[in-house]
Amino acid sequence: MFDIRSALLVGALLTLLVGMVLLLVGRSLAAEFRPSLFHWVAATLLQPAGFVLLSLRDPLGPWLSTVLANALIALAFAAYARSLRLFYRVPSQPWLLSGLVLASVLISIAWGVVAPDLTLRLIAISLALALLLGHCAWTVFRHAERRGPIRLVTGGVFAFAAGIMAYRALALVVDPGLVTAVFQITHVQLLTYAVGSVLPVIATVGFLLMCNERSQRELERAARVDYLTDCYNRRAIEEQGARAIAAARRHGMPLAVLVIDIDHFKRINDALGHAAGDQALVQSVARIRAEMRTEDVLGRLGGEEFIVLMPNTDSASAVSAGERIRLGFSAHPLLLSEGRRSVTLSIGVAMLAPMDQRFSQLLQRADRAMYAAKNAGRNLVMADAMSGWEPGPAR
Protein backbone atom coordinates (compact mmCIF):
# COMPACT_ATOMS: atom_id res chain seq x y z
CA MET A 1 0.00 0.00 0.00
CA PHE A 2 1.27 3.47 -0.81
CA ASP A 3 2.63 5.33 2.22
CA ILE A 4 3.06 9.13 2.11
CA ARG A 5 5.70 9.08 4.88
CA SER A 6 7.87 6.73 2.86
CA ALA A 7 7.34 8.85 -0.25
CA LEU A 8 8.43 11.94 1.69
CA LEU A 9 11.63 10.23 2.81
CA VAL A 10 12.38 9.08 -0.74
CA GLY A 11 11.75 12.60 -2.00
CA ALA A 12 14.00 14.00 0.72
CA LEU A 13 16.79 11.60 -0.23
CA LEU A 14 16.43 12.43 -3.93
CA THR A 15 16.49 16.17 -3.22
CA LEU A 16 19.53 15.75 -0.97
CA LEU A 17 21.36 13.87 -3.73
CA VAL A 18 20.48 16.65 -6.18
CA GLY A 19 21.96 19.18 -3.77
CA MET A 20 25.18 17.18 -3.40
CA VAL A 21 25.52 16.79 -7.18
CA LEU A 22 24.95 20.51 -7.58
CA LEU A 23 27.73 21.21 -5.10
CA LEU A 24 30.14 19.12 -7.18
CA VAL A 25 29.02 20.51 -10.53
CA GLY A 26 28.98 24.05 -9.17
CA ARG A 27 32.75 24.10 -8.88
CA SER A 28 33.01 24.16 -12.65
CA LEU A 29 30.65 27.12 -12.98
CA ALA A 30 31.92 30.66 -13.46
CA ALA A 31 32.44 32.80 -10.36
CA GLU A 32 29.53 35.05 -11.30
CA PHE A 33 27.13 32.17 -10.57
CA ARG A 34 28.48 31.44 -7.07
CA PRO A 35 26.08 33.69 -5.05
CA SER A 36 23.07 32.31 -6.91
CA LEU A 37 24.42 28.76 -6.64
CA PHE A 38 24.89 29.11 -2.87
CA HIS A 39 21.21 29.92 -2.34
CA TRP A 40 20.10 27.19 -4.75
CA VAL A 41 22.14 24.55 -2.90
CA ALA A 42 20.72 25.86 0.40
CA ALA A 43 17.23 25.35 -0.98
CA THR A 44 17.96 21.76 -2.01
CA LEU A 45 19.27 21.03 1.50
CA LEU A 46 16.54 22.83 3.47
CA GLN A 47 13.65 21.18 1.65
CA PRO A 48 14.62 17.55 2.42
CA ALA A 49 15.23 18.51 6.05
CA GLY A 50 11.66 19.80 6.20
CA PHE A 51 10.36 16.64 4.53
CA VAL A 52 12.16 14.43 7.05
CA LEU A 53 10.66 16.36 9.96
CA LEU A 54 7.19 16.11 8.41
CA SER A 55 7.53 12.34 8.08
CA LEU A 56 8.47 12.02 11.79
CA ARG A 57 5.34 13.80 12.98
CA ASP A 58 4.34 11.29 15.70
CA PRO A 59 7.65 10.89 17.59
CA LEU A 60 8.76 14.53 17.31
CA GLY A 61 5.63 16.49 18.15
CA PRO A 62 4.17 19.62 16.55
CA TRP A 63 6.97 22.12 17.25
CA LEU A 64 9.48 20.15 15.21
CA SER A 65 7.29 18.23 12.77
CA THR A 66 4.93 21.12 12.00
CA VAL A 67 6.43 24.50 12.88
CA LEU A 68 10.10 23.80 12.07
CA ALA A 69 9.26 21.54 9.11
CA ASN A 70 7.06 24.18 7.44
CA ALA A 71 9.61 26.88 8.23
CA LEU A 72 12.37 24.91 6.50
CA ILE A 73 10.23 24.25 3.43
CA ALA A 74 9.23 27.91 3.22
CA LEU A 75 12.88 28.92 3.62
CA ALA A 76 13.79 26.52 0.81
CA PHE A 77 11.29 28.12 -1.56
CA ALA A 78 12.46 31.59 -0.49
CA ALA A 79 16.05 30.51 -1.20
CA TYR A 80 15.01 29.44 -4.72
CA ALA A 81 13.47 32.89 -5.22
CA ARG A 82 16.57 34.64 -3.87
CA SER A 83 18.81 32.50 -6.09
CA LEU A 84 16.83 33.33 -9.22
CA ARG A 85 16.85 37.05 -8.50
CA LEU A 86 20.61 36.96 -7.94
CA PHE A 87 21.01 35.06 -11.20
CA TYR A 88 19.07 37.69 -13.13
CA ARG A 89 20.77 40.54 -11.20
CA VAL A 90 17.53 42.10 -9.94
CA PRO A 91 16.70 43.31 -6.39
CA SER A 92 15.85 40.41 -4.10
CA GLN A 93 12.81 41.95 -2.30
CA PRO A 94 13.82 40.43 1.09
CA TRP A 95 10.80 41.97 2.85
CA LEU A 96 8.43 39.92 0.69
CA LEU A 97 10.33 36.64 1.03
CA SER A 98 10.93 37.10 4.77
CA GLY A 99 7.30 38.05 5.28
CA LEU A 100 6.05 34.89 3.59
CA VAL A 101 8.46 32.70 5.59
CA LEU A 102 7.40 34.42 8.82
CA ALA A 103 3.75 33.96 7.86
CA SER A 104 4.37 30.22 7.41
CA VAL A 105 5.89 30.03 10.88
CA LEU A 106 3.06 31.99 12.53
CA ILE A 107 0.44 29.91 10.72
CA SER A 108 2.10 26.70 11.91
CA ILE A 109 2.22 27.94 15.50
CA ALA A 110 -1.33 29.28 15.53
CA TRP A 111 -3.09 26.29 13.93
CA GLY A 112 -0.52 23.61 14.65
CA VAL A 113 0.31 24.23 18.32
CA VAL A 114 -1.85 26.89 19.99
CA ALA A 115 -5.25 26.02 18.48
CA PRO A 116 -4.73 22.99 16.23
CA ASP A 117 -6.84 23.12 13.07
CA LEU A 118 -5.53 21.02 10.20
CA THR A 119 -7.81 22.48 7.54
CA LEU A 120 -7.06 26.12 8.31
CA ARG A 121 -3.37 25.36 8.62
CA LEU A 122 -3.20 23.57 5.27
CA ILE A 123 -5.17 26.33 3.51
CA ALA A 124 -3.00 29.13 4.89
CA ILE A 125 0.32 27.30 4.46
CA SER A 126 -0.62 26.31 0.91
CA LEU A 127 -1.33 29.93 0.00
CA ALA A 128 1.96 31.15 1.50
CA LEU A 129 3.96 28.49 -0.33
CA ALA A 130 2.02 29.16 -3.55
CA LEU A 131 3.05 32.82 -3.35
CA LEU A 132 6.72 31.87 -2.84
CA LEU A 133 6.65 29.44 -5.77
CA GLY A 134 4.71 31.90 -7.91
CA HIS A 135 7.33 34.53 -7.16
CA CYS A 136 9.99 32.14 -8.50
CA ALA A 137 8.01 31.54 -11.68
CA TRP A 138 7.35 35.26 -12.18
CA THR A 139 11.05 36.03 -11.76
CA VAL A 140 11.99 33.55 -14.50
CA PHE A 141 9.31 34.63 -16.96
CA ARG A 142 9.83 38.35 -16.26
CA HIS A 143 13.61 38.52 -16.32
CA ALA A 144 14.82 35.67 -18.55
CA GLU A 145 17.28 37.02 -21.15
CA ARG A 146 15.62 35.11 -23.96
CA ARG A 147 12.55 33.02 -24.66
CA GLY A 148 12.96 29.31 -25.22
CA PRO A 149 12.56 25.82 -23.74
CA ILE A 150 14.93 26.46 -20.81
CA ARG A 151 12.83 29.40 -19.66
CA LEU A 152 9.67 27.34 -20.06
CA VAL A 153 11.05 24.36 -18.13
CA THR A 154 12.43 26.34 -15.19
CA GLY A 155 9.63 28.85 -14.92
CA GLY A 156 6.99 26.28 -15.79
CA VAL A 157 7.88 23.85 -12.99
CA PHE A 158 7.63 26.63 -10.41
CA ALA A 159 4.35 27.85 -11.92
CA PHE A 160 2.96 24.31 -11.89
CA ALA A 161 4.01 23.78 -8.26
CA ALA A 162 2.43 27.12 -7.30
CA GLY A 163 -0.76 26.06 -9.07
CA ILE A 164 -0.89 22.77 -7.16
CA MET A 165 -0.48 24.56 -3.80
CA ALA A 166 -3.19 27.05 -4.74
CA TYR A 167 -5.42 24.17 -5.85
CA ARG A 168 -5.01 22.43 -2.48
CA ALA A 169 -6.03 25.62 -0.67
CA LEU A 170 -9.08 26.07 -2.92
CA ALA A 171 -10.08 22.40 -2.63
CA LEU A 172 -10.02 22.62 1.18
CA VAL A 173 -12.04 25.83 1.15
CA VAL A 174 -14.69 24.16 -0.99
CA ASP A 175 -14.58 20.88 0.98
CA PRO A 176 -13.10 21.39 4.49
CA GLY A 177 -13.44 17.69 5.24
CA LEU A 178 -11.36 16.61 2.26
CA VAL A 179 -8.21 16.12 4.39
CA THR A 180 -8.68 15.00 7.99
CA ALA A 181 -5.12 13.76 8.62
CA VAL A 182 -1.74 14.98 7.40
CA PHE A 183 -0.85 11.67 5.76
CA GLN A 184 -4.32 10.80 4.52
CA ILE A 185 -4.17 9.53 0.94
CA THR A 186 -6.25 11.98 -1.05
CA HIS A 187 -5.59 13.35 -4.51
CA VAL A 188 -4.64 16.82 -3.20
CA GLN A 189 -2.13 15.39 -0.73
CA LEU A 190 -0.63 13.07 -3.33
CA LEU A 191 -0.30 15.93 -5.82
CA THR A 192 1.27 18.21 -3.20
CA TYR A 193 3.92 15.79 -1.99
CA ALA A 194 4.63 14.49 -5.50
CA VAL A 195 5.26 18.00 -6.78
CA GLY A 196 7.38 18.78 -3.73
CA SER A 197 9.56 15.75 -4.47
CA VAL A 198 9.95 16.36 -8.21
CA LEU A 199 10.30 20.16 -8.10
CA PRO A 200 13.97 20.28 -6.94
CA VAL A 201 15.08 17.81 -9.62
CA ILE A 202 13.47 19.54 -12.62
CA ALA A 203 14.16 23.04 -11.31
CA THR A 204 17.84 22.24 -10.69
CA VAL A 205 18.23 20.86 -14.20
CA GLY A 206 16.66 24.06 -15.49
CA PHE A 207 18.98 26.18 -13.32
CA LEU A 208 22.08 24.42 -14.65
CA LEU A 209 20.83 24.84 -18.22
CA MET A 210 20.31 28.55 -17.52
CA CYS A 211 23.90 28.83 -16.29
CA ASN A 212 25.17 27.00 -19.36
CA GLU A 213 23.09 29.17 -21.70
CA ARG A 214 24.46 32.38 -20.18
CA SER A 215 28.03 31.04 -20.27
CA GLN A 216 27.68 30.25 -23.97
CA ARG A 217 26.25 33.69 -24.62
CA GLU A 218 29.12 35.33 -22.73
CA LEU A 219 31.65 33.33 -24.75
CA GLU A 220 30.00 34.41 -27.99
CA ARG A 221 29.97 37.99 -26.80
CA ALA A 222 33.63 37.84 -25.74
CA ALA A 223 34.55 36.69 -29.25
CA ARG A 224 32.89 39.77 -30.74
CA VAL A 225 33.36 42.52 -28.15
CA ASP A 226 36.54 44.30 -27.13
CA TYR A 227 37.08 43.41 -23.47
CA LEU A 228 38.29 46.87 -22.44
CA THR A 229 36.01 49.29 -24.26
CA ASP A 230 32.91 47.08 -24.61
CA CYS A 231 32.49 47.91 -28.28
CA TYR A 232 32.82 45.57 -31.28
CA ASN A 233 36.29 44.20 -31.97
CA ARG A 234 37.83 44.38 -35.44
CA ARG A 235 36.47 41.08 -36.66
CA ALA A 236 32.96 41.86 -35.50
CA ILE A 237 32.92 45.42 -36.85
CA GLU A 238 34.06 44.18 -40.26
CA GLU A 239 31.16 41.71 -40.24
CA GLN A 240 28.83 44.56 -39.29
CA GLY A 241 30.33 46.66 -42.07
CA ALA A 242 29.67 43.99 -44.68
CA ARG A 243 26.04 43.77 -43.53
CA ALA A 244 25.73 47.56 -43.57
CA ILE A 245 26.97 47.71 -47.17
CA ALA A 246 24.51 45.01 -48.24
CA ALA A 247 21.63 46.84 -46.50
CA ALA A 248 22.63 50.22 -47.97
CA ARG A 249 22.67 48.84 -51.51
CA ARG A 250 19.49 46.85 -51.01
CA HIS A 251 17.54 49.90 -49.82
CA GLY A 252 19.36 52.51 -51.91
CA MET A 253 20.59 54.46 -48.87
CA PRO A 254 23.95 56.16 -48.20
CA LEU A 255 26.45 54.71 -45.76
CA ALA A 256 29.16 56.71 -43.99
CA VAL A 257 32.20 55.50 -42.08
CA LEU A 258 34.23 57.47 -39.54
CA VAL A 259 37.71 56.32 -38.58
CA ILE A 260 38.76 58.01 -35.34
CA ASP A 261 42.29 58.09 -33.93
CA ILE A 262 43.39 59.60 -30.62
CA ASP A 263 46.24 62.02 -31.31
CA HIS A 264 49.56 61.36 -29.51
CA PHE A 265 48.04 58.52 -27.51
CA LYS A 266 51.48 57.03 -26.88
CA ARG A 267 52.33 60.08 -24.80
CA ILE A 268 49.56 59.20 -22.34
CA ASN A 269 50.96 55.70 -21.88
CA ASP A 270 54.53 56.99 -21.58
CA ALA A 271 53.72 59.82 -19.17
CA LEU A 272 50.96 58.31 -17.03
CA GLY A 273 51.24 54.56 -17.56
CA HIS A 274 49.16 51.93 -19.31
CA ALA A 275 46.44 52.00 -16.65
CA ALA A 276 45.83 55.65 -17.47
CA GLY A 277 45.89 54.74 -21.15
CA ASP A 278 43.16 52.19 -20.56
CA GLN A 279 41.11 54.79 -18.70
CA ALA A 280 41.56 57.18 -21.60
CA LEU A 281 40.28 54.57 -24.06
CA VAL A 282 37.21 53.79 -21.94
CA GLN A 283 36.36 57.48 -21.53
CA SER A 284 36.95 58.10 -25.22
CA VAL A 285 34.45 55.40 -26.16
CA ALA A 286 31.90 56.91 -23.78
CA ARG A 287 32.31 60.32 -25.42
CA ILE A 288 32.00 58.90 -28.92
CA ARG A 289 28.87 56.99 -27.95
CA ALA A 290 27.33 60.15 -26.52
CA GLU A 291 27.38 61.68 -30.01
CA MET A 292 26.15 58.58 -31.85
CA ARG A 293 22.62 57.77 -32.93
CA THR A 294 20.91 54.57 -31.88
CA GLU A 295 21.46 53.00 -35.32
CA ASP A 296 25.17 53.85 -35.48
CA VAL A 297 27.66 51.07 -34.73
CA LEU A 298 30.96 51.54 -32.89
CA GLY A 299 33.99 49.30 -33.14
CA ARG A 300 37.66 49.26 -32.14
CA LEU A 301 40.07 48.62 -34.98
CA GLY A 302 43.01 48.26 -32.63
CA GLY A 303 45.09 50.37 -30.26
CA GLU A 304 43.61 53.88 -30.11
CA GLU A 305 41.80 53.64 -33.46
CA PHE A 306 38.01 53.36 -33.65
CA ILE A 307 35.38 53.17 -36.36
CA VAL A 308 31.77 54.34 -36.50
CA LEU A 309 29.35 52.91 -39.07
CA MET A 310 26.61 55.44 -39.87
CA PRO A 311 23.75 53.94 -41.92
CA ASN A 312 21.54 56.25 -44.00
CA THR A 313 23.91 59.19 -43.49
CA ASP A 314 25.08 61.57 -46.20
CA SER A 315 28.54 63.11 -46.34
CA ALA A 316 27.54 66.45 -44.81
CA SER A 317 25.89 64.77 -41.84
CA ALA A 318 28.84 62.41 -41.37
CA VAL A 319 31.35 65.28 -41.36
CA SER A 320 29.10 67.19 -38.96
CA ALA A 321 29.01 64.18 -36.61
CA GLY A 322 32.79 63.94 -36.80
CA GLU A 323 33.05 67.62 -35.91
CA ARG A 324 30.82 67.18 -32.86
CA ILE A 325 32.99 64.33 -31.64
CA ARG A 326 36.21 66.24 -32.32
CA LEU A 327 35.06 69.43 -30.60
CA GLY A 328 33.79 67.52 -27.58
CA PHE A 329 37.20 65.96 -27.08
CA SER A 330 39.25 69.10 -27.58
CA ALA A 331 37.02 71.22 -25.32
CA HIS A 332 37.16 69.00 -22.22
CA PRO A 333 40.19 67.08 -20.89
CA LEU A 334 39.88 63.44 -19.91
CA LEU A 335 39.63 62.93 -16.13
CA LEU A 336 42.22 60.24 -15.41
CA SER A 337 43.18 59.04 -11.93
CA GLU A 338 46.73 60.26 -12.56
CA GLY A 339 45.49 63.72 -13.60
CA ARG A 340 43.66 65.59 -16.34
CA ARG A 341 44.77 65.12 -19.91
CA SER A 342 43.71 67.16 -22.92
CA VAL A 343 43.05 64.98 -25.95
CA THR A 344 42.41 65.72 -29.59
CA LEU A 345 41.23 63.49 -32.39
CA SER A 346 41.96 63.00 -36.07
CA ILE A 347 38.91 61.76 -37.94
CA GLY A 348 38.55 60.43 -41.46
CA VAL A 349 35.21 60.24 -43.27
CA ALA A 350 34.34 58.05 -46.25
CA MET A 351 31.10 57.34 -48.06
CA LEU A 352 30.10 54.08 -49.70
CA ALA A 353 30.90 54.38 -53.43
CA PRO A 354 29.80 52.23 -56.38
CA MET A 355 33.36 50.95 -56.74
CA ASP A 356 33.41 49.48 -53.19
CA GLN A 357 32.99 45.74 -53.58
CA ARG A 358 34.17 44.92 -50.06
CA PHE A 359 33.99 46.70 -46.74
CA SER A 360 37.78 46.77 -46.57
CA GLN A 361 37.83 49.17 -49.53
CA LEU A 362 35.49 51.63 -47.81
CA LEU A 363 37.46 51.29 -44.58
CA GLN A 364 40.74 51.88 -46.39
CA ARG A 365 39.49 55.17 -47.83
CA ALA A 366 38.28 56.36 -44.41
CA ASP A 367 41.62 55.33 -42.91
CA ARG A 368 43.51 57.30 -45.57
CA ALA A 369 41.37 60.36 -44.82
CA MET A 370 42.20 59.99 -41.12
CA TYR A 371 45.95 59.88 -41.86
CA ALA A 372 45.52 62.90 -44.09
CA ALA A 373 44.04 64.72 -41.10
CA LYS A 374 47.05 63.72 -39.02
CA ASN A 375 49.49 64.85 -41.68
CA ALA A 376 47.66 68.18 -41.94
CA GLY A 377 48.28 68.96 -38.27
CA ARG A 378 45.90 66.67 -36.30
CA ASN A 379 42.70 67.70 -34.48
CA LEU A 380 40.92 67.69 -37.84
CA VAL A 381 38.03 66.02 -39.64
CA MET A 382 38.83 65.22 -43.25
CA ALA A 383 36.66 63.55 -45.85
CA ASP A 384 37.82 61.15 -48.52
CA ALA A 385 37.89 62.71 -52.01
CA MET A 386 35.20 60.30 -53.21
CA SER A 387 32.78 61.30 -50.43
CA GLY A 388 31.48 64.36 -52.26
CA TRP A 389 32.30 66.77 -49.46
CA GLU A 390 33.63 69.94 -51.05
CA PRO A 391 34.39 72.38 -48.21
CA GLY A 392 37.41 70.39 -47.11
CA PRO A 393 38.91 70.13 -43.61
CA ALA A 394 37.42 72.13 -40.78
CA ARG A 395 38.85 73.16 -37.43
Tab-separated table of C-alpha atoms in Angstrom, residues 27-208:
chain	number	residue	atom	x	y	z
A	27	ARG	CA	32.754	24.096	-8.876
A	28	SER	CA	33.014	24.157	-12.651
A	29	LEU	CA	30.650	27.124	-12.984
A	30	ALA	CA	31.922	30.656	-13.455
A	31	ALA	CA	32.442	32.799	-10.359
A	32	GLU	CA	29.532	35.053	-11.299
A	33	PHE	CA	27.133	32.168	-10.573
A	34	ARG	CA	28.478	31.442	-7.069
A	35	PRO	CA	26.081	33.692	-5.050
A	36	SER	CA	23.072	32.308	-6.912
A	37	LEU	CA	24.417	28.762	-6.644
A	38	PHE	CA	24.888	29.112	-2.869
A	39	HIS	CA	21.212	29.920	-2.335
A	40	TRP	CA	20.100	27.188	-4.749
A	41	VAL	CA	22.136	24.551	-2.901
A	42	ALA	CA	20.723	25.861	0.395
A	43	ALA	CA	17.225	25.350	-0.983
A	44	THR	CA	17.955	21.760	-2.013
A	45	LEU	CA	19.265	21.029	1.502
A	46	LEU	CA	16.542	22.833	3.473
A	47	GLN	CA	13.648	21.182	1.648
A	48	PRO	CA	14.623	17.550	2.421
A	49	ALA	CA	15.226	18.510	6.046
A	50	GLY	CA	11.665	19.798	6.200
A	51	PHE	CA	10.356	16.637	4.529
A	52	VAL	CA	12.160	14.427	7.047
A	53	LEU	CA	10.665	16.363	9.964
A	54	LEU	CA	7.190	16.106	8.412
A	55	SER	CA	7.528	12.339	8.075
A	56	LEU	CA	8.468	12.022	11.786
A	57	ARG	CA	5.342	13.803	12.982
A	58	ASP	CA	4.341	11.290	15.704
A	59	PRO	CA	7.652	10.890	17.594
A	60	LEU	CA	8.756	14.534	17.308
A	61	GLY	CA	5.634	16.491	18.155
A	62	PRO	CA	4.175	19.617	16.552
A	63	TRP	CA	6.966	22.121	17.249
A	64	LEU	CA	9.481	20.149	15.208
A	65	SER	CA	7.292	18.231	12.770
A	66	THR	CA	4.934	21.117	12.001
A	67	VAL	CA	6.435	24.501	12.877
A	68	LEU	CA	10.099	23.803	12.068
A	69	ALA	CA	9.259	21.542	9.111
A	70	ASN	CA	7.062	24.176	7.437
A	71	ALA	CA	9.608	26.883	8.235
A	72	LEU	CA	12.371	24.910	6.499
A	73	ILE	CA	10.230	24.247	3.427
A	74	ALA	CA	9.226	27.913	3.215
A	75	LEU	CA	12.880	28.918	3.622
A	76	ALA	CA	13.794	26.521	0.814
A	77	PHE	CA	11.285	28.122	-1.558
A	78	ALA	CA	12.463	31.592	-0.491
A	79	ALA	CA	16.045	30.506	-1.204
A	80	TYR	CA	15.014	29.440	-4.720
A	81	ALA	CA	13.473	32.886	-5.222
A	82	ARG	CA	16.566	34.640	-3.871
A	83	SER	CA	18.810	32.505	-6.090
A	84	LEU	CA	16.828	33.332	-9.223
A	85	ARG	CA	16.852	37.054	-8.504
A	86	LEU	CA	20.615	36.965	-7.944
A	87	PHE	CA	21.012	35.064	-11.200
A	88	TYR	CA	19.068	37.691	-13.126
A	89	ARG	CA	20.765	40.541	-11.196
A	90	VAL	CA	17.533	42.097	-9.940
A	91	PRO	CA	16.702	43.306	-6.386
A	92	SER	CA	15.846	40.414	-4.103
A	93	GLN	CA	12.807	41.945	-2.299
A	94	PRO	CA	13.817	40.431	1.094
A	95	TRP	CA	10.803	41.969	2.854
A	96	LEU	CA	8.434	39.924	0.690
A	97	LEU	CA	10.330	36.643	1.031
A	98	SER	CA	10.932	37.097	4.767
A	99	GLY	CA	7.300	38.050	5.280
A	100	LEU	CA	6.052	34.886	3.594
A	101	VAL	CA	8.460	32.699	5.593
A	102	LEU	CA	7.399	34.416	8.824
A	103	ALA	CA	3.749	33.962	7.864
A	104	SER	CA	4.374	30.224	7.406
A	105	VAL	CA	5.895	30.027	10.881
A	106	LEU	CA	3.059	31.989	12.529
A	107	ILE	CA	0.436	29.909	10.719
A	108	SER	CA	2.097	26.701	11.909
A	109	ILE	CA	2.224	27.943	15.501
A	110	ALA	CA	-1.330	29.278	15.526
A	111	TRP	CA	-3.090	26.292	13.926
A	112	GLY	CA	-0.520	23.610	14.650
A	113	VAL	CA	0.307	24.228	18.324
A	114	VAL	CA	-1.853	26.894	19.990
A	115	ALA	CA	-5.248	26.022	18.482
A	116	PRO	CA	-4.731	22.988	16.229
A	117	ASP	CA	-6.837	23.122	13.071
A	118	LEU	CA	-5.527	21.024	10.204
A	119	THR	CA	-7.811	22.476	7.537
A	120	LEU	CA	-7.062	26.124	8.314
A	121	ARG	CA	-3.366	25.364	8.619
A	122	LEU	CA	-3.200	23.572	5.269
A	123	ILE	CA	-5.167	26.327	3.510
A	124	ALA	CA	-2.995	29.132	4.886
A	125	ILE	CA	0.324	27.300	4.458
A	126	SER	CA	-0.623	26.305	0.909
A	127	LEU	CA	-1.333	29.927	-0.002
A	128	ALA	CA	1.956	31.154	1.502
A	129	LEU	CA	3.957	28.491	-0.335
A	130	ALA	CA	2.024	29.162	-3.552
A	131	LEU	CA	3.053	32.824	-3.346
A	132	LEU	CA	6.720	31.871	-2.844
A	133	LEU	CA	6.655	29.438	-5.769
A	134	GLY	CA	4.710	31.895	-7.912
A	135	HIS	CA	7.334	34.534	-7.163
A	136	CYS	CA	9.991	32.139	-8.501
A	137	ALA	CA	8.005	31.542	-11.682
A	138	TRP	CA	7.346	35.262	-12.178
A	139	THR	CA	11.054	36.028	-11.764
A	140	VAL	CA	11.991	33.553	-14.501
A	141	PHE	CA	9.310	34.632	-16.961
A	142	ARG	CA	9.827	38.349	-16.257
A	143	HIS	CA	13.610	38.523	-16.316
A	144	ALA	CA	14.821	35.669	-18.549
A	145	GLU	CA	17.278	37.017	-21.152
A	146	ARG	CA	15.616	35.108	-23.960
A	147	ARG	CA	12.546	33.017	-24.658
A	148	GLY	CA	12.957	29.310	-25.216
A	149	PRO	CA	12.565	25.822	-23.735
A	150	ILE	CA	14.929	26.462	-20.814
A	151	ARG	CA	12.831	29.398	-19.656
A	152	LEU	CA	9.666	27.338	-20.064
A	153	VAL	CA	11.050	24.363	-18.129
A	154	THR	CA	12.428	26.343	-15.191
A	155	GLY	CA	9.630	28.854	-14.916
A	156	GLY	CA	6.990	26.277	-15.791
A	157	VAL	CA	7.884	23.854	-12.993
A	158	PHE	CA	7.633	26.629	-10.409
A	159	ALA	CA	4.352	27.849	-11.922
A	160	PHE	CA	2.963	24.309	-11.888
A	161	ALA	CA	4.012	23.781	-8.263
A	162	ALA	CA	2.426	27.116	-7.298
A	163	GLY	CA	-0.763	26.057	-9.073
A	164	ILE	CA	-0.892	22.772	-7.159
A	165	MET	CA	-0.484	24.561	-3.803
A	166	ALA	CA	-3.190	27.053	-4.739
A	167	TYR	CA	-5.424	24.170	-5.855
A	168	ARG	CA	-5.011	22.434	-2.482
A	169	ALA	CA	-6.030	25.616	-0.672
A	170	LEU	CA	-9.079	26.065	-2.917
A	171	ALA	CA	-10.082	22.401	-2.627
A	172	LEU	CA	-10.021	22.624	1.179
A	173	VAL	CA	-12.036	25.830	1.152
A	174	VAL	CA	-14.690	24.156	-0.988
A	175	ASP	CA	-14.583	20.883	0.983
A	176	PRO	CA	-13.104	21.390	4.491
A	177	GLY	CA	-13.438	17.694	5.244
A	178	LEU	CA	-11.356	16.613	2.257
A	179	VAL	CA	-8.214	16.117	4.388
A	180	THR	CA	-8.684	14.997	7.993
A	181	ALA	CA	-5.120	13.760	8.619
A	182	VAL	CA	-1.741	14.981	7.398
A	183	PHE	CA	-0.853	11.669	5.761
A	184	GLN	CA	-4.322	10.804	4.518
A	185	ILE	CA	-4.166	9.532	0.945
A	186	THR	CA	-6.250	11.978	-1.053
A	187	HIS	CA	-5.593	13.354	-4.513
A	188	VAL	CA	-4.642	16.818	-3.198
A	189	GLN	CA	-2.131	15.392	-0.732
A	190	LEU	CA	-0.631	13.068	-3.333
A	191	LEU	CA	-0.299	15.930	-5.816
A	192	THR	CA	1.265	18.208	-3.198
A	193	TYR	CA	3.915	15.787	-1.992
A	194	ALA	CA	4.629	14.493	-5.500
A	195	VAL	CA	5.260	18.005	-6.782
A	196	GLY	CA	7.377	18.775	-3.733
A	197	SER	CA	9.563	15.746	-4.473
A	198	VAL	CA	9.946	16.360	-8.206
A	199	LEU	CA	10.297	20.163	-8.099
A	200	PRO	CA	13.972	20.284	-6.940
A	201	VAL	CA	15.082	17.815	-9.621
A	202	ILE	CA	13.473	19.537	-12.618
A	203	ALA	CA	14.161	23.043	-11.310
A	204	THR	CA	17.838	22.244	-10.688
A	205	VAL	CA	18.230	20.856	-14.203
A	206	GLY	CA	16.664	24.062	-15.489
A	207	PHE	CA	18.980	26.176	-13.318
A	208	LEU	CA	22.081	24.417	-14.651
